[in-house]
Amino acid sequence: MENLWKNNLRKIEPYVPGEQSKEQNIVKLNANENPYPPSPKAIEALNSFNCNSLRLYPDANASKLKQALADYYNVTPKNIFVGNGSDDVIAIAFQSFFNGKLPIVYPDLTYSFYPVWCSLFNIPYKTYPVGEDFRINPDDYKEANGGVVIPNPNAPTSIGEGLDFVEKIMNYNRDSVVIIDEAYVDFGGVSSVELTKKYENLLVTGTFSKSRSLAGLRLGFAIGSESLITVMEAVKNSYNSYTVDSLAMEMGTASILDREYFDSTCKKIIATRERVTKEMRSLGFTVLDSSANFIFATRDDLSIKDMFEYLKARKVFIRYFSLPRIDNYVRISIGTDEEMDIFLTELRGYLKK
Amino acid sequence: MENLWKNNLRKIEPYVPGEQSKEQNIVKLNANENPYPPSPKAIEALNSFNCNSLRLYPDANASKLKQALADYYNVTPKNIFVGNGSDDVIAIAFQSFFNGKLPIVYPDLTYSFYPVWCSLFNIPYKTYPVGEDFRINPDDYKEANGGVVIPNPNAPTSIGEGLDFVEKIMNYNRDSVVIIDEAYVDFGGVSSVELTKKYENLLVTGTFSKSRSLAGLRLGFAIGSESLITVMEAVKNSYNSYTVDSLAMEMGTASILDREYFDSTCKKIIATRERVTKEMRSLGFTVLDSSANFIFATRDDLSIKDMFEYLKARKVFIRYFSLPRIDNYVRISIGTDEEMDIFLTELRGYLKK
């Protein structure tokens, strides 16, 4: 008779978020964060914000932010959805679009949150293995399914695909909604936003956390046909009408408007990535061609886990996944040139051991 | 064959958020917002915030904010859950605790989001009518159920109940989780937080949007046993690990620490509420005894809807619900004394018409 209420508690495998060390003076290359600060115009927007207005609820429709995104991406505000980080946006997309009986499909190596949302929302799913070269084969996605999710560039592989790839996926999938998760696209990937005008069932998602250096603000968005966005708005308004706070809207808008700073920091990260890739290859590593703000690397004759632990002990944090197929790889976020020099120095130290 | 993907879209009645006029110079008494600005210490926390740190993800565990709340409420951080507004918190609580077959129960006149979440999460529900005096009868809540949700004070009725009431509810409901939604408690209600130490199945929720003047920041919390909080954390981490942004955590913490400002604004609102209640009663209105930052009023010989429209045309916005039992009532949020004087002047103008 005791504690019968416990029977109705949600049974769920707790998802453990990535390790965030509180240590000082570490080189933090483990969360794909941007090493550069947000746009000075975004900071100025915060500094000139009328704090007294925080007593009022935010604009539930986020009109100003949607307009800035619409102008940037050459769509209309009705094609834009904004949320509390792209995790919030994609989770709402899953609830909005994946209500069929067939499993949704995505690559076996990809963002680890997809199966977590499937479990939370009781969505059946199936994965297709990426190739030996870690590339996604679009022909795998011919089979009837309940939906498709593909990050482009993919994580943790860092590989980006072109519009021909996305068009193939779209042509195979006229009967389900396709989500292209573009969290990393601004670092040299190719965006499918223009294709949302051609395919009513294509949703493209993005985030302010990577290329816009605003991970701490929680801001993400989706772009798609009005048919798709309307359903997402209905689901959002049934859950929490005010997901995006007033400060995030102001800073996000200013960040989108500051194209120059955005271009310059993305270019810096790309240049650093190319340099580090070259140096690691010269040290005997296999480094996949990256279109993201991180690289994915291995060296067959090393225990990469051991290398990861060595670097961690020396306060250089990179990301190791104890997962099938990639348990001898590491993911290294691209920091500043100075941070990457420390990383390379420690790496050379490990190799000389 | 066309657009088969539309079959898998979520069919949901779009919830329409409360009207937010963009008109200037209105007296806005329709959203239960606080007329006073946030704590100067919260604003100072924002002004001294290191914006460069926004490039990093927030502390997913919100340690600093949880510690401040724990100290304030005399519990431990493990008894605290924080989220993106109390809508987010209560929605997560519904998903965490209401997974049984029996309907959850709540009053017929209450927060309009409860049935919306039940619809979104497929939770069966049943309502018990409040009495003729709009009070909730605890004896209604004896029947076996899948969970209980009661706002205390209730909205839109404004009526607060004491701990004897909550203890009665707890004693009738040993087999289900009981949520007491305390969005309005700081304006003279009695908090049940202490009872969470006695009843492992009691969850109390709160918000920074009303008494702390931070509606624009999106910050809410829940207090309960570790058994309850652990499940909520697991559900949150399966949905969006970083619901609360770094700015909200800093401002929220500073607001909690500034007890003096908090006490003084709550007291001012209570004093204004008592004055307006008295004045409206002297004008022939029935005004329920309020423990909230709003009052609920009627006058049998008037068309309250007509009065509402008259005031709206004169830029005084109050809230009218076209709902059974209360379609001749209005809910009036308590503004500054100056705002309430304008309201009373326009009200007298209407009565003299």
PDB file of N, CA, C and O in Angstrom, chain A residues 5-6 8 10 33-34 37 52 54-57 84 88 96-97 99-100 113 117 175 200 210 213 215-216 218 237-240 242-243 245-246, chain B residues 5-6 8 10 33-34 37 52 54-57 84 88 96-97 99-100 113 117 174-175 200 210 213 215-216 218 237-240 242-243 245-246:
ATOM      1  N   TRP A   5       1.923   6.086  -5.394  1.00  0.00           N
ATOM      2  CA  TRP A   5       2.139   7.186  -6.353  1.00  0.00           C
ATOM      3  C   TRP A   5       3.415   6.988  -7.168  1.00  0.00           C
ATOM      4  O   TRP A   5       3.533   7.492  -8.276  1.00  0.00           O
ATOM      5  N   LYS A   6       4.343   6.201  -6.621  1.00  0.00           N
ATOM      6  CA  LYS A   6       5.597   5.975  -7.350  1.00  0.00           C
ATOM      7  C   LYS A   6       5.381   5.166  -8.637  1.00  0.00           C
ATOM      8  O   LYS A   6       6.192   5.234  -9.553  1.00  0.00           O
ATOM      9  N   ASN A   8       3.273   5.792 -10.842  1.00  0.00           N
ATOM     10  CA  ASN A   8       2.938   6.696 -11.941  1.00  0.00           C
ATOM     11  C   ASN A   8       4.077   7.639 -12.318  1.00  0.00           C
ATOM     12  O   ASN A   8       3.913   8.511 -13.165  1.00  0.00           O
ATOM     13  N   ARG A  10       7.376   8.780 -14.164  1.00  0.00           N
ATOM     14  CA  ARG A  10       7.953   8.479 -15.468  1.00  0.00           C
ATOM     15  C   ARG A  10       9.217   7.647 -15.292  1.00  0.00           C
ATOM     16  O   ARG A  10      10.126   8.050 -14.558  1.00  0.00           O
ATOM     17  N   GLU A  33      32.044  24.613 -28.162  1.00  0.00           N
ATOM     18  CA  GLU A  33      31.741  26.023 -27.923  1.00  0.00           C
ATOM     19  C   GLU A  33      32.655  26.894 -28.787  1.00  0.00           C
ATOM     20  O   GLU A  33      33.713  26.460 -29.239  1.00  0.00           O
ATOM     21  N   ASN A  34      32.244  28.124 -29.005  1.00  0.00           N
ATOM     22  CA  ASN A  34      33.013  29.059 -29.813  1.00  0.00           C
ATOM     23  C   ASN A  34      34.050  29.728 -28.923  1.00  0.00           C
ATOM     24  O   ASN A  34      33.715  30.167 -27.816  1.00  0.00           O
ATOM     25  N   PRO A  37      34.181  35.719 -28.189  1.00  0.00           N
ATOM     26  CA  PRO A  37      32.986  36.237 -27.502  1.00  0.00           C
ATOM     27  C   PRO A  37      31.863  36.516 -28.499  1.00  0.00           C
ATOM     28  O   PRO A  37      32.086  36.530 -29.708  1.00  0.00           O
ATOM     29  N   ASN A  52      13.928  47.375 -16.586  1.00  0.00           N
ATOM     30  CA  ASN A  52      12.617  47.488 -15.957  1.00  0.00           C
ATOM     31  C   ASN A  52      11.542  46.741 -16.744  1.00  0.00           C
ATOM     32  O   ASN A  52      10.560  46.269 -16.189  1.00  0.00           O
ATOM     33  N   LEU A  54      11.677  43.921 -17.899  1.00  0.00           N
ATOM     34  CA  LEU A  54      11.643  42.486 -17.592  1.00  0.00           C
ATOM     35  C   LEU A  54      10.449  42.116 -16.719  1.00  0.00           C
ATOM     36  O   LEU A  54      10.098  40.946 -16.608  1.00  0.00           O
ATOM     37  N   ARG A  55       9.819  43.119 -16.095  1.00  0.00           N
ATOM     38  CA  ARG A  55       8.615  42.824 -15.314  1.00  0.00           C
ATOM     39  C   ARG A  55       7.461  42.338 -16.218  1.00  0.00           C
ATOM     40  O   ARG A  55       6.516  41.710 -15.750  1.00  0.00           O
ATOM     41  N   LEU A  56       7.552  42.639 -17.512  1.00  0.00           N
ATOM     42  CA  LEU A  56       6.520  42.240 -18.467  1.00  0.00           C
ATOM     43  C   LEU A  56       6.876  40.920 -19.150  1.00  0.00           C
ATOM     44  O   LEU A  56       8.050  40.605 -19.335  1.00  0.00           O
ATOM     45  N   TYR A  57       5.859  40.168 -19.560  1.00  0.00           N
ATOM     46  CA  TYR A  57       6.100  38.941 -20.318  1.00  0.00           C
ATOM     47  C   TYR A  57       6.741  39.279 -21.660  1.00  0.00           C
ATOM     48  O   TYR A  57       6.516  40.355 -22.209  1.00  0.00           O
ATOM     49  N   ASN A  84      14.102  27.810 -27.163  1.00  0.00           N
ATOM     50  CA  ASN A  84      15.081  27.920 -26.098  1.00  0.00           C
ATOM     51  C   ASN A  84      16.273  26.977 -26.359  1.00  0.00           C
ATOM     52  O   ASN A  84      16.472  25.983 -25.662  1.00  0.00           O
ATOM     53  N   ASP A  88      15.564  22.483 -27.752  1.00  0.00           N
ATOM     54  CA  ASP A  88      14.146  22.767 -27.577  1.00  0.00           C
ATOM     55  C   ASP A  88      13.430  22.725 -28.928  1.00  0.00           C
ATOM     56  O   ASP A  88      12.361  22.112 -29.076  1.00  0.00           O
ATOM     57  N   SER A  96       6.006  17.464 -33.142  1.00  0.00           N
ATOM     58  CA  SER A  96       5.087  18.025 -34.137  1.00  0.00           C
ATOM     59  C   SER A  96       4.906  17.114 -35.343  1.00  0.00           C
ATOM     60  O   SER A  96       3.812  17.026 -35.904  1.00  0.00           O
ATOM     61  N   PHE A  97       5.978  16.435 -35.758  1.00  0.00           N
ATOM     62  CA  PHE A  97       5.977  15.789 -37.078  1.00  0.00           C
ATOM     63  C   PHE A  97       6.061  14.275 -37.057  1.00  0.00           C
ATOM     64  O   PHE A  97       5.787  13.633 -38.055  1.00  0.00           O
ATOM     65  N   ASN A  99       4.489  11.501 -35.674  1.00  0.00           N
ATOM     66  CA  ASN A  99       3.380  10.852 -34.987  1.00  0.00           C
ATOM     67  C   ASN A  99       2.841   9.654 -35.761  1.00  0.00           C
ATOM     68  O   ASN A  99       1.699   9.246 -35.578  1.00  0.00           O
ATOM     69  N   GLY A 100       3.649   9.122 -36.668  1.00  0.00           N
ATOM     70  CA  GLY A 100       3.217   7.968 -37.445  1.00  0.00           C
ATOM     71  C   GLY A 100       3.604   6.656 -36.780  1.00  0.00           C
ATOM     72  O   GLY A 100       4.148   6.641 -35.682  1.00  0.00           O
ATOM     73  N   PHE A 113      21.207  13.045 -28.837  1.00  0.00           N
ATOM     74  CA  PHE A 113      19.904  13.390 -28.267  1.00  0.00           C
ATOM     75  C   PHE A 113      18.732  12.782 -29.055  1.00  0.00           C
ATOM     76  O   PHE A 113      17.635  12.660 -28.523  1.00  0.00           O
ATOM     77  N   TRP A 117      15.100  11.722 -27.344  1.00  0.00           N
ATOM     78  CA  TRP A 117      13.766  12.277 -27.631  1.00  0.00           C
ATOM     79  C   TRP A 117      12.803  11.188 -28.086  1.00  0.00           C
ATOM     80  O   TRP A 117      11.627  11.196 -27.720  1.00  0.00           O
ATOM     81  N   ASP A 175       6.952  11.410 -48.518  1.00  0.00           N
ATOM     82  CA  ASP A 175       5.847  11.098 -47.605  1.00  0.00           C
ATOM     83  C   ASP A 175       6.184  11.285 -46.138  1.00  0.00           C
ATOM     84  O   ASP A 175       5.420  10.876 -45.262  1.00  0.00           O
ATOM     85  N   GLU A 200       7.957  21.366 -49.210  1.00  0.00           N
ATOM     86  CA  GLU A 200       7.091  21.780 -48.095  1.00  0.00           C
ATOM     87  C   GLU A 200       7.354  20.939 -46.843  1.00  0.00           C
ATOM     88  O   GLU A 200       7.003  21.353 -45.735  1.00  0.00           O
ATOM     89  N   LYS A 210      26.712  27.945 -31.481  1.00  0.00           N
ATOM     90  CA  LYS A 210      28.029  27.620 -32.040  1.00  0.00           C
ATOM     91  C   LYS A 210      28.607  28.850 -32.755  1.00  0.00           C
ATOM     92  O   LYS A 210      29.450  29.551 -32.212  1.00  0.00           O
ATOM     93  N   SER A 213      28.325  32.247 -30.810  1.00  0.00           N
ATOM     94  CA  SER A 213      28.936  32.373 -29.474  1.00  0.00           C
ATOM     95  C   SER A 213      27.929  32.699 -28.382  1.00  0.00           C
ATOM     96  O   SER A 213      28.238  33.423 -27.440  1.00  0.00           O
ATOM     97  N   ALA A 215      25.949  30.238 -26.615  1.00  0.00           N
ATOM     98  CA  ALA A 215      25.476  28.996 -25.982  1.00  0.00           C
ATOM     99  C   ALA A 215      24.804  29.261 -24.635  1.00  0.00           C
ATOM    100  O   ALA A 215      23.830  28.614 -24.272  1.00  0.00           O
ATOM    101  N   GLY A 216      25.342  30.250 -23.902  1.00  0.00           N
ATOM    102  CA  GLY A 216      24.824  30.556 -22.573  1.00  0.00           C
ATOM    103  C   GLY A 216      23.467  31.240 -22.575  1.00  0.00           C
ATOM    104  O   GLY A 216      22.840  31.397 -21.530  1.00  0.00           O
ATOM    105  N   ARG A 218      20.798  30.336 -24.742  1.00  0.00           N
ATOM    106  CA  ARG A 218      19.760  29.373 -25.144  1.00  0.00           C
ATOM    107  C   ARG A 218      18.867  29.954 -26.229  1.00  0.00           C
ATOM    108  O   ARG A 218      17.799  30.494 -25.941  1.00  0.00           O
ATOM    109  N   ASN A 237       2.938  26.507 -28.145  1.00  0.00           N
ATOM    110  CA  ASN A 237       1.968  27.263 -27.347  1.00  0.00           C
ATOM    111  C   ASN A 237       1.164  26.376 -26.405  1.00  0.00           C
ATOM    112  O   ASN A 237       0.529  26.876 -25.484  1.00  0.00           O
ATOM    113  N   SER A 238       1.195  25.069 -26.643  1.00  0.00           N
ATOM    114  CA  SER A 238       0.527  24.135 -25.733  1.00  0.00           C
ATOM    115  C   SER A 238       1.449  23.717 -24.608  1.00  0.00           C
ATOM    116  O   SER A 238       1.028  23.080 -23.652  1.00  0.00           O
ATOM    117  N   TYR A 239       2.712  24.037 -24.748  1.00  0.00           N
ATOM    118  CA  TYR A 239       3.686  23.594 -23.751  1.00  0.00           C
ATOM    119  C   TYR A 239       4.124  24.770 -22.899  1.00  0.00           C
ATOM    120  O   TYR A 239       4.054  24.742 -21.672  1.00  0.00           O
ATOM    121  N   ASN A 240       4.559  25.830 -23.564  1.00  0.00           N
ATOM    122  CA  ASN A 240       5.119  26.984 -22.863  1.00  0.00           C
ATOM    123  C   ASN A 240       5.137  28.121 -23.882  1.00  0.00           C
ATOM    124  O   ASN A 240       5.966  28.135 -24.778  1.00  0.00           O
ATOM    125  N   TYR A 242       5.995  31.102 -23.743  1.00  0.00           N
ATOM    126  CA  TYR A 242       7.071  32.094 -23.672  1.00  0.00           C
ATOM    127  C   TYR A 242       8.413  31.403 -23.483  1.00  0.00           C
ATOM    128  O   TYR A 242       9.049  31.531 -22.446  1.00  0.00           O
ATOM    129  N   THR A 243       8.842  30.646 -24.491  1.00  0.00           N
ATOM    130  CA  THR A 243      10.095  29.913 -24.292  1.00  0.00           C
ATOM    131  C   THR A 243      11.314  30.823 -24.378  1.00  0.00           C
ATOM    132  O   THR A 243      12.327  30.558 -23.754  1.00  0.00           O
ATOM    133  N   ASP A 245      13.270  34.278 -23.793  1.00  0.00           N
ATOM    134  CA  ASP A 245      13.148  35.429 -22.914  1.00  0.00           C
ATOM    135  C   ASP A 245      13.514  36.728 -23.631  1.00  0.00           C
ATOM    136  O   ASP A 245      14.091  36.725 -24.715  1.00  0.00           O
ATOM    137  N   SER A 246      13.160  37.845 -23.015  1.00  0.00           N
ATOM    138  CA  SER A 246      13.331  39.160 -23.646  1.00  0.00           C
ATOM    139  C   SER A 246      14.794  39.491 -23.913  1.00  0.00           C
ATOM    140  O   SER A 246      15.119  40.107 -24.936  1.00  0.00           O
TER     141      SER A 246
ATOM    142  N   TRP B   5       2.867  12.956 -45.728  1.00  0.00           N
ATOM    143  CA  TRP B   5       3.563  13.352 -44.497  1.00  0.00           C
ATOM    144  C   TRP B   5       2.659  14.159 -43.581  1.00  0.00           C
ATOM    145  O   TRP B   5       2.851  14.182 -42.368  1.00  0.00           O
ATOM    146  N   LYS B   6       1.636  14.790 -44.164  1.00  0.00           N
ATOM    147  CA  LYS B   6       0.734  15.595 -43.321  1.00  0.00           C
ATOM    148  C   LYS B   6      -0.071  14.733 -42.345  1.00  0.00           C
ATOM    149  O   LYS B   6      -0.558  15.221 -41.334  1.00  0.00           O
ATOM    150  N   ASN B   8       1.095  12.579 -40.408  1.00  0.00           N
ATOM    151  CA  ASN B   8       1.861  12.388 -39.174  1.00  0.00           C
ATOM    152  C   ASN B   8       2.069  13.677 -38.384  1.00  0.00           C
ATOM    153  O   ASN B   8       2.776  13.686 -37.379  1.00  0.00           O
ATOM    154  N   ARG B  10       1.205  16.534 -35.815  1.00  0.00           N
ATOM    155  CA  ARG B  10       0.471  16.555 -34.555  1.00  0.00           C
ATOM    156  C   ARG B  10      -0.814  17.360 -34.728  1.00  0.00           C
ATOM    157  O   ARG B  10      -0.790  18.522 -35.142  1.00  0.00           O
ATOM    158  N   GLU B  33       1.102  40.970 -14.289  1.00  0.00           N
ATOM    159  CA  GLU B  33       2.503  41.361 -14.194  1.00  0.00           C
ATOM    160  C   GLU B  33       2.689  42.295 -13.005  1.00  0.00           C
ATOM    161  O   GLU B  33       1.738  42.906 -12.511  1.00  0.00           O
ATOM    162  N   ASN B  34       3.920  42.386 -12.536  1.00  0.00           N
ATOM    163  CA  ASN B  34       4.246  43.230 -11.402  1.00  0.00           C
ATOM    164  C   ASN B  34       4.472  44.655 -11.909  1.00  0.00           C
ATOM    165  O   ASN B  34       5.179  44.840 -12.891  1.00  0.00           O
ATOM    166  N   PRO B  37       9.703  47.481 -11.023  1.00  0.00           N
ATOM    167  CA  PRO B  37      10.825  46.846 -11.724  1.00  0.00           C
ATOM    168  C   PRO B  37      11.444  45.727 -10.895  1.00  0.00           C
ATOM    169  O   PRO B  37      11.161  45.603  -9.699  1.00  0.00           O
ATOM    170  N   ASN B  52      31.178  37.877 -22.261  1.00  0.00           N
ATOM    171  CA  ASN B  52      31.999  36.950 -23.041  1.00  0.00           C
ATOM    172  C   ASN B  52      31.731  35.495 -22.656  1.00  0.00           C
ATOM    173  O   ASN B  52      31.868  34.595 -23.474  1.00  0.00           O
ATOM    174  N   LEU B  54      29.042  34.128 -22.275  1.00  0.00           N
ATOM    175  CA  LEU B  54      27.858  33.576 -22.947  1.00  0.00           C
ATOM    176  C   LEU B  54      28.236  32.610 -24.067  1.00  0.00           C
ATOM    177  O   LEU B  54      27.403  31.849 -24.546  1.00  0.00           O
ATOM    178  N   ARG B  55      29.496  32.648 -24.506  1.00  0.00           N
ATOM    179  CA  ARG B  55      29.933  31.679 -25.510  1.00  0.00           C
ATOM    180  C   ARG B  55      29.910  30.247 -24.964  1.00  0.00           C
ATOM    181  O   ARG B  55      29.876  29.282 -25.731  1.00  0.00           O
ATOM    182  N   LEU B  56      29.923  30.108 -23.639  1.00  0.00           N
ATOM    183  CA  LEU B  56      29.906  28.785 -23.000  1.00  0.00           C
ATOM    184  C   LEU B  56      28.487  28.355 -22.661  1.00  0.00           C
ATOM    185  O   LEU B  56      27.621  29.197 -22.385  1.00  0.00           O
ATOM    186  N   TYR B  57      28.247  27.051 -22.627  1.00  0.00           N
ATOM    187  CA  TYR B  57      26.949  26.554 -22.194  1.00  0.00           C
ATOM    188  C   TYR B  57      26.719  26.910 -20.732  1.00  0.00           C
ATOM    189  O   TYR B  57      27.675  27.036 -19.960  1.00  0.00           O
ATOM    190  N   ASN B  84      12.459  27.003 -17.314  1.00  0.00           N
ATOM    191  CA  ASN B  84      12.267  28.178 -18.151  1.00  0.00           C
ATOM    192  C   ASN B  84      10.853  28.748 -17.975  1.00  0.00           C
ATOM    193  O   ASN B  84      10.008  28.677 -18.870  1.00  0.00           O
ATOM    194  N   ASP B  88       7.053  25.860 -17.929  1.00  0.00           N
ATOM    195  CA  ASP B  88       7.997  24.792 -18.249  1.00  0.00           C
ATOM    196  C   ASP B  88       8.085  23.804 -17.080  1.00  0.00           C
ATOM    197  O   ASP B  88       8.017  22.583 -17.276  1.00  0.00           O
ATOM    198  N   SER B  96       6.360  14.039 -15.670  1.00  0.00           N
ATOM    199  CA  SER B  96       7.113  13.216 -14.724  1.00  0.00           C
ATOM    200  C   SER B  96       6.214  12.364 -13.839  1.00  0.00           C
ATOM    201  O   SER B  96       6.559  11.229 -13.513  1.00  0.00           O
ATOM    202  N   PHE B  97       5.055  12.916 -13.449  1.00  0.00           N
ATOM    203  CA  PHE B  97       4.288  12.280 -12.373  1.00  0.00           C
ATOM    204  C   PHE B  97       2.935  11.704 -12.781  1.00  0.00           C
ATOM    205  O   PHE B  97       2.354  10.938 -12.033  1.00  0.00           O
ATOM    206  N   ASN B  99       1.507   9.532 -15.082  1.00  0.00           N
ATOM    207  CA  ASN B  99       1.571   8.486 -16.092  1.00  0.00           C
ATOM    208  C   ASN B  99       0.680   7.303 -15.746  1.00  0.00           C
ATOM    209  O   ASN B  99       0.887   6.191 -16.223  1.00  0.00           O
ATOM    210  N   GLY B 100      -0.321   7.544 -14.924  1.00  0.00           N
ATOM    211  CA  GLY B 100      -1.231   6.469 -14.549  1.00  0.00           C
ATOM    212  C   GLY B 100      -2.446   6.426 -15.462  1.00  0.00           C
ATOM    213  O   GLY B 100      -2.560   7.196 -16.410  1.00  0.00           O
ATOM    214  N   PHE B 113      -3.927  26.504 -18.495  1.00  0.00           N
ATOM    215  CA  PHE B 113      -2.929  25.658 -19.145  1.00  0.00           C
ATOM    216  C   PHE B 113      -3.036  24.187 -18.735  1.00  0.00           C
ATOM    217  O   PHE B 113      -2.546  23.312 -19.446  1.00  0.00           O
ATOM    218  N   TRP B 117      -1.965  21.025 -21.229  1.00  0.00           N
ATOM    219  CA  TRP B 117      -0.901  20.029 -21.023  1.00  0.00           C
ATOM    220  C   TRP B 117      -1.470  18.615 -21.030  1.00  0.00           C
ATOM    221  O   TRP B 117      -0.849  17.695 -21.557  1.00  0.00           O
ATOM    222  N   ARG B 174      -2.753   9.870  -0.639  1.00  0.00           N
ATOM    223  CA  ARG B 174      -1.472   9.244  -0.325  1.00  0.00           C
ATOM    224  C   ARG B 174      -0.923   8.463  -1.523  1.00  0.00           C
ATOM    225  O   ARG B 174       0.241   8.081  -1.529  1.00  0.00           O
ATOM    226  N   ASP B 175      -1.782   8.223  -2.513  1.00  0.00           N
ATOM    227  CA  ASP B 175      -1.381   7.371  -3.642  1.00  0.00           C
ATOM    228  C   ASP B 175      -1.152   8.133  -4.938  1.00  0.00           C
ATOM    229  O   ASP B 175      -1.010   7.537  -6.006  1.00  0.00           O
ATOM    230  N   GLU B 200       6.266  13.157   0.953  1.00  0.00           N
ATOM    231  CA  GLU B 200       7.212  12.873  -0.136  1.00  0.00           C
ATOM    232  C   GLU B 200       6.561  13.061  -1.502  1.00  0.00           C
ATOM    233  O   GLU B 200       7.252  13.207  -2.514  1.00  0.00           O
ATOM    234  N   LYS B 210       5.965  36.859 -11.145  1.00  0.00           N
ATOM    235  CA  LYS B 210       4.980  37.716 -10.480  1.00  0.00           C
ATOM    236  C   LYS B 210       5.653  38.538  -9.382  1.00  0.00           C
ATOM    237  O   LYS B 210       5.956  39.701  -9.571  1.00  0.00           O
ATOM    238  N   SER B 213       9.042  40.252 -10.379  1.00  0.00           N
ATOM    239  CA  SER B 213       9.067  41.191 -11.523  1.00  0.00           C
ATOM    240  C   SER B 213       9.989  40.736 -12.645  1.00  0.00           C
ATOM    241  O   SER B 213      10.609  41.563 -13.310  1.00  0.00           O
ATOM    242  N   ALA B 215       9.072  38.451 -15.304  1.00  0.00           N
ATOM    243  CA  ALA B 215       8.315  37.677 -16.303  1.00  0.00           C
ATOM    244  C   ALA B 215       9.077  37.561 -17.616  1.00  0.00           C
ATOM    245  O   ALA B 215       9.037  36.538 -18.293  1.00  0.00           O
ATOM    246  N   GLY B 216       9.802  38.644 -17.980  1.00  0.00           N
ATOM    247  CA  GLY B 216      10.522  38.662 -19.253  1.00  0.00           C
ATOM    248  C   GLY B 216      11.745  37.771 -19.284  1.00  0.00           C
ATOM    249  O   GLY B 216      12.345  37.568 -20.344  1.00  0.00           O
ATOM    250  N   ARG B 218      11.864  34.515 -17.890  1.00  0.00           N
ATOM    251  CA  ARG B 218      11.464  33.098 -17.918  1.00  0.00           C
ATOM    252  C   ARG B 218      12.218  32.284 -16.875  1.00  0.00           C
ATOM    253  O   ARG B 218      13.243  31.673 -17.175  1.00  0.00           O
ATOM    254  N   ASN B 237      16.431  16.508 -18.544  1.00  0.00           N
ATOM    255  CA  ASN B 237      17.669  16.186 -19.251  1.00  0.00           C
ATOM    256  C   ASN B 237      17.435  15.355 -20.505  1.00  0.00           C
ATOM    257  O   ASN B 237      18.309  15.266 -21.361  1.00  0.00           O
ATOM    258  N   SER B 238      16.252  14.769 -20.621  1.00  0.00           N
ATOM    259  CA  SER B 238      15.908  14.039 -21.841  1.00  0.00           C
ATOM    260  C   SER B 238      15.284  14.955 -22.875  1.00  0.00           C
ATOM    261  O   SER B 238      15.090  14.578 -24.023  1.00  0.00           O
ATOM    262  N   TYR B 239      14.941  16.145 -22.445  1.00  0.00           N
ATOM    263  CA  TYR B 239      14.264  17.065 -23.365  1.00  0.00           C
ATOM    264  C   TYR B 239      15.216  18.165 -23.800  1.00  0.00           C
ATOM    265  O   TYR B 239      15.440  18.422 -24.967  1.00  0.00           O
ATOM    266  N   ASN B 240      15.819  18.820 -22.819  1.00  0.00           N
ATOM    267  CA  ASN B 240      16.657  19.980 -23.086  1.00  0.00           C
ATOM    268  C   ASN B 240      17.468  20.210 -21.813  1.00  0.00           C
ATOM    269  O   ASN B 240      16.941  20.691 -20.825  1.00  0.00           O
ATOM    270  N   TYR B 242      19.676  22.256 -21.013  1.00  0.00           N
ATOM    271  CA  TYR B 242      20.045  23.633 -20.656  1.00  0.00           C
ATOM    272  C   TYR B 242      18.840  24.545 -20.788  1.00  0.00           C
ATOM    273  O   TYR B 242      18.804  25.431 -21.624  1.00  0.00           O
ATOM    274  N   THR B 243      17.820  24.331 -19.959  1.00  0.00           N
ATOM    275  CA  THR B 243      16.623  25.163 -20.138  1.00  0.00           C
ATOM    276  C   THR B 243      16.835  26.577 -19.623  1.00  0.00           C
ATOM    277  O   THR B 243      16.238  27.505 -20.134  1.00  0.00           O
ATOM    278  N   ASP B 245      18.975  29.889 -18.984  1.00  0.00           N
ATOM    279  CA  ASP B 245      20.175  30.508 -19.529  1.00  0.00           C
ATOM    280  C   ASP B 245      20.999  31.181 -18.435  1.00  0.00           C
ATOM    281  O   ASP B 245      20.542  31.395 -17.313  1.00  0.00           O
ATOM    282  N   SER B 246      22.251  31.511 -18.782  1.00  0.00           N
ATOM    283  CA  SER B 246      23.203  32.048 -17.804  1.00  0.00           C
ATOM    284  C   SER B 246      22.760  33.388 -17.227  1.00  0.00           C
ATOM    285  O   SER B 246      22.973  33.663 -16.042  1.00  0.00           O
TER     286      SER B 246
END
